[in-house]
Coordinates of C-alpha atoms and ligand atoms in Angstrom, one line a residue:
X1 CA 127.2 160.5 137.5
X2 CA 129.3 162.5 135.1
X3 CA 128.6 166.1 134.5
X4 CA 128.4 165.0 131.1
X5 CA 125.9 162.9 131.2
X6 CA 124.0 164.5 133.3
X7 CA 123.7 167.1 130.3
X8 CA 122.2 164.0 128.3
X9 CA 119.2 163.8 130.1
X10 CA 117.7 167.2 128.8
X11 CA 119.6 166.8 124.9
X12 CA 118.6 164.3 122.2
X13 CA 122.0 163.5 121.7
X14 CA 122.2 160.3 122.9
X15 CA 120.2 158.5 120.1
X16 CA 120.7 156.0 117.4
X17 CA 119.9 155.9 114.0
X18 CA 117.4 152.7 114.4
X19 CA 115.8 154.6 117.5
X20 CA 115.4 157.9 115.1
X21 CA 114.0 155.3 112.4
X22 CA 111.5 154.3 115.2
X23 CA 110.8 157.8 116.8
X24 CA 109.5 158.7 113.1
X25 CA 107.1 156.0 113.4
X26 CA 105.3 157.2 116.2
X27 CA 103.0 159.8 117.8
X28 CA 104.6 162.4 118.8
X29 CA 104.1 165.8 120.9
X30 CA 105.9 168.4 122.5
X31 CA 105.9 169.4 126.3
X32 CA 105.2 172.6 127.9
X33 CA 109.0 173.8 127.0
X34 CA 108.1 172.5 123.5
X35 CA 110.7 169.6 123.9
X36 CA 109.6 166.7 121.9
X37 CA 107.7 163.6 123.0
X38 CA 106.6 160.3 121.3
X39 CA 104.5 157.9 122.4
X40 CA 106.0 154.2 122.6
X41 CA 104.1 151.2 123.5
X42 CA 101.2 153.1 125.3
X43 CA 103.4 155.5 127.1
X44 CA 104.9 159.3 126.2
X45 CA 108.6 159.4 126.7
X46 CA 110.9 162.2 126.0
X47 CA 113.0 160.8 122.9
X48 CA 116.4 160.9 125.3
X49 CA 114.5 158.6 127.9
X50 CA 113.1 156.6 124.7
X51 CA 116.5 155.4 123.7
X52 CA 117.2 154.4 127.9
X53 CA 113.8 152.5 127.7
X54 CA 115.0 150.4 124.5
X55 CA 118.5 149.9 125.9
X56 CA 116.9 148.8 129.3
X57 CA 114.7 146.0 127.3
X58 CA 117.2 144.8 125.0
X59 CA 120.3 144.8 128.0
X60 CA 118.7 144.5 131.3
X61 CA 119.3 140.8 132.9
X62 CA 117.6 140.4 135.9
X63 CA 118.3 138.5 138.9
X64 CA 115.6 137.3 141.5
X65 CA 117.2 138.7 144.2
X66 CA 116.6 142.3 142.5
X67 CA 114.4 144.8 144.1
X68 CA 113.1 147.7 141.7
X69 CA 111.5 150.7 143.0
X70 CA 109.1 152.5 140.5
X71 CA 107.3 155.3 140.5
X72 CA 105.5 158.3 138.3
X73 CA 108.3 161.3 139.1
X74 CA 107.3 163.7 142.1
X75 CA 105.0 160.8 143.6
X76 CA 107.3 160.4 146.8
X77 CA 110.3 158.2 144.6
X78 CA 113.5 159.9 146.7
X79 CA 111.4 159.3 150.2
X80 CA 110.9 155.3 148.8
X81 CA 114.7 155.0 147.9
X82 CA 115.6 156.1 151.3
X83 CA 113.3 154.0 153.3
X84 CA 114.1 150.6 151.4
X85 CA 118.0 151.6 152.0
X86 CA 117.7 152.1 155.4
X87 CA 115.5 149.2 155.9
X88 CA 117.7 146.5 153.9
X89 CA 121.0 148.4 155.5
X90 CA 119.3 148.2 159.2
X91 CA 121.3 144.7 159.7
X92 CA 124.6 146.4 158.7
X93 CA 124.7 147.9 162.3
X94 CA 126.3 151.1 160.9
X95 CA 127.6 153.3 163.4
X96 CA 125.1 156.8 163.9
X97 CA 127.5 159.0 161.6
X98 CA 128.4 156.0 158.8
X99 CA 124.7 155.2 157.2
X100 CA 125.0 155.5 153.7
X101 CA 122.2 158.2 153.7
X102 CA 124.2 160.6 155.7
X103 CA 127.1 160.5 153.0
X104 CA 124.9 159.9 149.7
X105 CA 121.5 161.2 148.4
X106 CA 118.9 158.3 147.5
X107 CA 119.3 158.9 144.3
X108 CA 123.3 158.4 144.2
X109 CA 122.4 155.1 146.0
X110 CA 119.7 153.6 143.8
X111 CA 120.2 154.2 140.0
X112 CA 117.8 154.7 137.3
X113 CA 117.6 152.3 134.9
X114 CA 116.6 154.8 131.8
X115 CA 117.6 157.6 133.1
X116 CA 120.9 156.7 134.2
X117 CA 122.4 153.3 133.7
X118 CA 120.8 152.5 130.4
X119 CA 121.2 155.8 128.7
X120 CA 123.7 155.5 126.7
X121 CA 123.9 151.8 126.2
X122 CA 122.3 148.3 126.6
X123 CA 125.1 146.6 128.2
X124 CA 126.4 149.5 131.2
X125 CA 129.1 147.9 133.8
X126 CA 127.2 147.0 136.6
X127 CA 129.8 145.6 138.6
X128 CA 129.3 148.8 141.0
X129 CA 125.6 147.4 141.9
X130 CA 127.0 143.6 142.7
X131 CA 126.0 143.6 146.2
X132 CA 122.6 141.4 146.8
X133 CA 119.8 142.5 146.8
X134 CA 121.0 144.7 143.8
X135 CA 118.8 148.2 144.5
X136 CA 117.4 149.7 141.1
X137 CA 114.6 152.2 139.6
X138 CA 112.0 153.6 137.2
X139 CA 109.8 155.7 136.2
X140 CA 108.9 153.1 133.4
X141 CA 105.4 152.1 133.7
X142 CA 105.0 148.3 134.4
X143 CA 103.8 147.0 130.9
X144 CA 107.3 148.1 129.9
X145 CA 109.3 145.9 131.9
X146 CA 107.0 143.2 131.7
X147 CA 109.3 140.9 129.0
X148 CA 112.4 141.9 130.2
X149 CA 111.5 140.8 133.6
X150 CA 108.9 137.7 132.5
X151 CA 111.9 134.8 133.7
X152 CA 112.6 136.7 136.7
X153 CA 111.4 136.8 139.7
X154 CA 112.4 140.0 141.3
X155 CA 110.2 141.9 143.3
X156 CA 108.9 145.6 142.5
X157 CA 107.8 148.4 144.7
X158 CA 105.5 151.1 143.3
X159 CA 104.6 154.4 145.1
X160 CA 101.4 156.5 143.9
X161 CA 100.8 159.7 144.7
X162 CA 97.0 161.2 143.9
X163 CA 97.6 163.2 140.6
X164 CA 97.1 167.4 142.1
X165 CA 99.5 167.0 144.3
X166 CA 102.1 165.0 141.9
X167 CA 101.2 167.8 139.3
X168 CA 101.8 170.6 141.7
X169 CA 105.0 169.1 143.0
X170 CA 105.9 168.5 139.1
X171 CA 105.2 172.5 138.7
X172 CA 107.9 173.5 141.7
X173 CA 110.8 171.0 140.6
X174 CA 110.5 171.7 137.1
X175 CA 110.8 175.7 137.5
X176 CA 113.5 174.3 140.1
X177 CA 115.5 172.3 137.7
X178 CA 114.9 174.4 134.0
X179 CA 115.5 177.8 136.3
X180 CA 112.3 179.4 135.1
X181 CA 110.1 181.7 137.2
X182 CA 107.1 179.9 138.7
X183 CA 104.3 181.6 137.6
X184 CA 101.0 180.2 137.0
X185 CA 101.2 180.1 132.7
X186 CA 103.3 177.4 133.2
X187 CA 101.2 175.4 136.1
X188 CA 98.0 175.8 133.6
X189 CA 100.6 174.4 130.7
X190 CA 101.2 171.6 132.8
X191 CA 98.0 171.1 134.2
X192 CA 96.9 171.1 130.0
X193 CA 99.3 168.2 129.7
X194 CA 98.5 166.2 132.7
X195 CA 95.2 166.1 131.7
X196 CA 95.5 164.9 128.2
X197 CA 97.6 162.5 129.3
X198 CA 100.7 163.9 126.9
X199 CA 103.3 164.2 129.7
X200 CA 106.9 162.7 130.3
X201 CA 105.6 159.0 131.3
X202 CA 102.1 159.5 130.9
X203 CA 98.9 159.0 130.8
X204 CA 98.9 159.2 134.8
X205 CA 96.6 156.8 135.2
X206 CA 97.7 154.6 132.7
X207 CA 101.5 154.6 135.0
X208 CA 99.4 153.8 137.9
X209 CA 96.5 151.4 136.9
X210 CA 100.0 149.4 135.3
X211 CA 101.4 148.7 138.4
X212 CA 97.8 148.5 140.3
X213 CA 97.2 145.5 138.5
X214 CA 99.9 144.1 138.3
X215 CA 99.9 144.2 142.5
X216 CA 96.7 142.5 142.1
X217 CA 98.1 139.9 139.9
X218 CA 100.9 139.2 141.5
X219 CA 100.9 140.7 145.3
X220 CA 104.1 138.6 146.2
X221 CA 105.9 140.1 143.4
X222 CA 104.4 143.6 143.1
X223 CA 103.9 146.0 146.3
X224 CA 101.7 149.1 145.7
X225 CA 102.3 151.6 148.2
X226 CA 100.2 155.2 148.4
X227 CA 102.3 158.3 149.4
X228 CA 99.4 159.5 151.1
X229 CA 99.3 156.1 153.7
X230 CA 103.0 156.5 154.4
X231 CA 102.4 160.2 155.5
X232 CA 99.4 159.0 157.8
X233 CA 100.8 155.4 159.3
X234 CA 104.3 155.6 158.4
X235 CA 105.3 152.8 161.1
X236 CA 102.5 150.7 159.4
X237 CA 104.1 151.2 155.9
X238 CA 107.4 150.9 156.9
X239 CA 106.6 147.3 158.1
X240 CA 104.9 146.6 155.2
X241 CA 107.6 147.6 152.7
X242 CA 109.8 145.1 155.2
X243 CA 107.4 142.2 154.9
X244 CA 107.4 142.5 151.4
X245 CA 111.2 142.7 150.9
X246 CA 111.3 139.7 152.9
X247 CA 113.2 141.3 155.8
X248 CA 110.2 141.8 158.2
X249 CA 110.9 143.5 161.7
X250 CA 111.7 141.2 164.7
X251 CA 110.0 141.5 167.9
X252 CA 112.8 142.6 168.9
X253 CA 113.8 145.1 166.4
X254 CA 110.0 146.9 167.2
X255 CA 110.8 146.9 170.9
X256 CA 114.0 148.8 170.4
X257 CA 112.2 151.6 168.5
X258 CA 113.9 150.4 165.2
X259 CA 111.0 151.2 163.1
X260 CA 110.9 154.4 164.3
X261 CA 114.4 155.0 163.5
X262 CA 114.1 154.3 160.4
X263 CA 110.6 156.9 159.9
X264 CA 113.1 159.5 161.5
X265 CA 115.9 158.8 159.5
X266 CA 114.0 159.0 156.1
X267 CA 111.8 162.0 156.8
X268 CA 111.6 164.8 154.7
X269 CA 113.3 167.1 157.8
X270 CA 115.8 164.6 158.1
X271 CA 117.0 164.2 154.9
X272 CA 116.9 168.1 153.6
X273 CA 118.9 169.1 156.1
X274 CA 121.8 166.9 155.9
X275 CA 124.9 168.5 154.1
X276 CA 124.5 166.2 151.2
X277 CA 121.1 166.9 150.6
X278 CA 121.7 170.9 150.4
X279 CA 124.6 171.0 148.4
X280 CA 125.0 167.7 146.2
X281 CA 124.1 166.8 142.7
X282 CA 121.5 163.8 141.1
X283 CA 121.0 163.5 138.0
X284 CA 120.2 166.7 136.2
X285 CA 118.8 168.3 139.3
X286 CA 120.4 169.6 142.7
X287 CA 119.8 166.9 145.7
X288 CA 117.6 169.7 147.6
X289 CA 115.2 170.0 144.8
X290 CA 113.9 166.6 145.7
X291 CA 113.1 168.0 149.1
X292 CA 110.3 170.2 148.8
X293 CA 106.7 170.4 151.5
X294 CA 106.0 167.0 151.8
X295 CA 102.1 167.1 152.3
X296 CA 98.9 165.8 151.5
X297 CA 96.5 168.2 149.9
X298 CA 99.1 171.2 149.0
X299 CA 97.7 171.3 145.8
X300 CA 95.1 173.3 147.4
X301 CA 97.1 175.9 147.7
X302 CA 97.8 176.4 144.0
X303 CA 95.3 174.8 141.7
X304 CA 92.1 176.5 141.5
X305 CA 88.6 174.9 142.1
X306 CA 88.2 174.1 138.5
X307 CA 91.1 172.5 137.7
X308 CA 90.8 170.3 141.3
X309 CA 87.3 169.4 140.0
X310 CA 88.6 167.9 136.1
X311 CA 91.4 166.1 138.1
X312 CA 88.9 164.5 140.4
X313 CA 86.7 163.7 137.1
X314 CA 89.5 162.1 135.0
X315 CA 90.4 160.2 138.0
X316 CA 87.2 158.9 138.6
X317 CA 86.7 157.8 134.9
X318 CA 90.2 156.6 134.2
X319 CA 90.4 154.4 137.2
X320 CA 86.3 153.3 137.7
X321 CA 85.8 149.9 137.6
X322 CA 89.7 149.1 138.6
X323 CA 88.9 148.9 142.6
X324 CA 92.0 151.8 142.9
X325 CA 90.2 155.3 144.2
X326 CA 91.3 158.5 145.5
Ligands
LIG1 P1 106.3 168.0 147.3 O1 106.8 168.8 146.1 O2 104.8 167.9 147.4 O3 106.8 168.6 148.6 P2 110.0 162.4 144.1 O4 110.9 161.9 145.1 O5 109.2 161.3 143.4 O6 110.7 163.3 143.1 O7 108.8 163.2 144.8 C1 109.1 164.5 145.3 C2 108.1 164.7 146.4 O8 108.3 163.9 147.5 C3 108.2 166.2 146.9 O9 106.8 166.5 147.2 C4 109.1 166.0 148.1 O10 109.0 167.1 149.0 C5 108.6 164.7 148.7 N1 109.6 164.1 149.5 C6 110.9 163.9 149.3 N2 111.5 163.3 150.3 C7 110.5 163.0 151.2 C8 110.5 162.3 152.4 N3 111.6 161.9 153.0 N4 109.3 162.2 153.1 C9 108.2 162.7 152.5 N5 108.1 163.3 151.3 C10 109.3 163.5 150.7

């Protein structure tokens, strides 16, 4: 991406008049940096990633052979890019040093659909992303792509990630990205935010019950994966993701260890330490700070007793009656 555009993710300057007419229609809020957000069709959107939303569903036409990987940011997205590549490139036979994830960061592989290729406009060249399946993203809850997508039928992969340890991650990458000093003002900001549900593609819940029903509508269509079942059975959940993609693992391919390759291949250590990963460029942000811990439960670490405890209450209320728990 250019340099340029990178630059557009963090400015307003990307957005029309109608979208301007629109953003003064509706609620709006500002973040912990006090950038502005607005609320649009149930969900808070910073107004740059407003504009990509609208240009997505009026410009986006899908093809059934699309695969789209969503996600609410910093809930194990860049680990669920990786994996899908490696799984749908595992019948390329690339030699050990040409795999496209040695040379490329997961992001630079699978686009953003509001963040990058519709940012600017609704009809972006995507003669680049020809090759089938084509390989895209979001952070859009489902709802939002729901008439875009209604004649299609692509399939989507969601990855959750329970909310202290997406908010805690959150706190790290955005003092990583906005070069502040972590300190814990800004972690209570955030938590703040979190909780009210005025954050950049929020409510939480809302982004995860979304795709948790849709999976339950349509489980052919929609796969809900949990970050915190690919850390503990990631053999398991690689299969699964296969399965679903409608490549599934011969006999075969599990005798040789393939799966396993794959789990090595995509794992945090892996990844970080490869020379693209350190030194490279996604998006607004610099490849390594999509690499950070990796575990279940760091939260622990930084949020204090109280704050765990509201979390686990929201979550409880927010998702009871749903049949998704934490
Ligand atoms: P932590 O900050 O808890 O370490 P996203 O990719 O959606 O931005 O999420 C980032 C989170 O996923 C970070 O969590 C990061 O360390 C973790 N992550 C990135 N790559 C990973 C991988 N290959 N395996 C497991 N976790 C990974």
């Amino acid at each position: 991406m250019d340099p340029k555009d990178l630059l557009s993710i963090v400015r307003d300057d990307k957005i029309t008049k109608e979208t301007k007419s629109l953003i003064s229609s509706l609620p709006s809020h500002e973040d912990f940096q006090g950038r502005k957000l607005c609320k649009y069709q149930g969900c808070w959107y910073n107004y740059n990633t407003l504009q990509g939303v609208l240009n997505f569903q009026r410009g986006f036409q899908p093809q059934d052979t699309d695969i789209i990987l969503a996600s609410y940011p910093k809930s194990g997205t860049t680990w669920l890019k990786a994996l899908t590549v490696a799984i749908l490139e595992r019948s390329k036979n690339h030699s050990s040093d040409h795999h496209p994830l040695l040379s490329h960061n997961p992001h630079g592989i699978v686009p953003y659909f509001e963040l990058g290729l519709y940012i600017e406009s609704s009809s972006p060249d995507l003669a680049k992303y020809s090759s089938v399946p084509r390989l895209f993203s979001t952070h859009m809850p489902l709802h939002a792509m729901h008439k875009t997508l209604k004649d299609s039928s692509c399939k989507i992969v969601y990855v959750c990630r329970n909310m202290k340890d997406t908010l805690v991650s959150w706190w790290f990458f955005s003092c990583a990205i906005y070069k502040l000093e972590r300190n814990r003002s800004i972690l209570e900001s955030l938590f703040k935010s979190f909780c009210n549900g005025t954050f950049s593609y929020g409510p939480f819940w809302e982004h995860l019950l979304s795709y948790w029903r849709g999976s339950l509508e349509d489980p052919k269509r929609v796969l809900f994966m949990r970050y915190e079942e690919m850390k503990a059975e990631p053999h398991d959940q690689i299969k699964r993701l296969a399965d679903f993609l409608g490549c599934p693992f011969t006999k075969e391919e599990e005798e040789s260890g393939c799966v396993d390759e794959i789990s090595d291949l995509c794992s945090l250590r892996n990844l970080s330490g490869l020379k693209i990963n350190k030194t490279g460029k996604s998006y607004n942000s610099d490849n390594k700070d999509y690499f950070r811990k990796g575990e279940v439960g760091d939260s622990k670490n930084y949020l204090t007793p109280e704050m765990e405890n509201k979390i686990d209450m929201i979550i409880q209320e927010k998702l009871q009656g749903s049949g998704l728990k934490f």
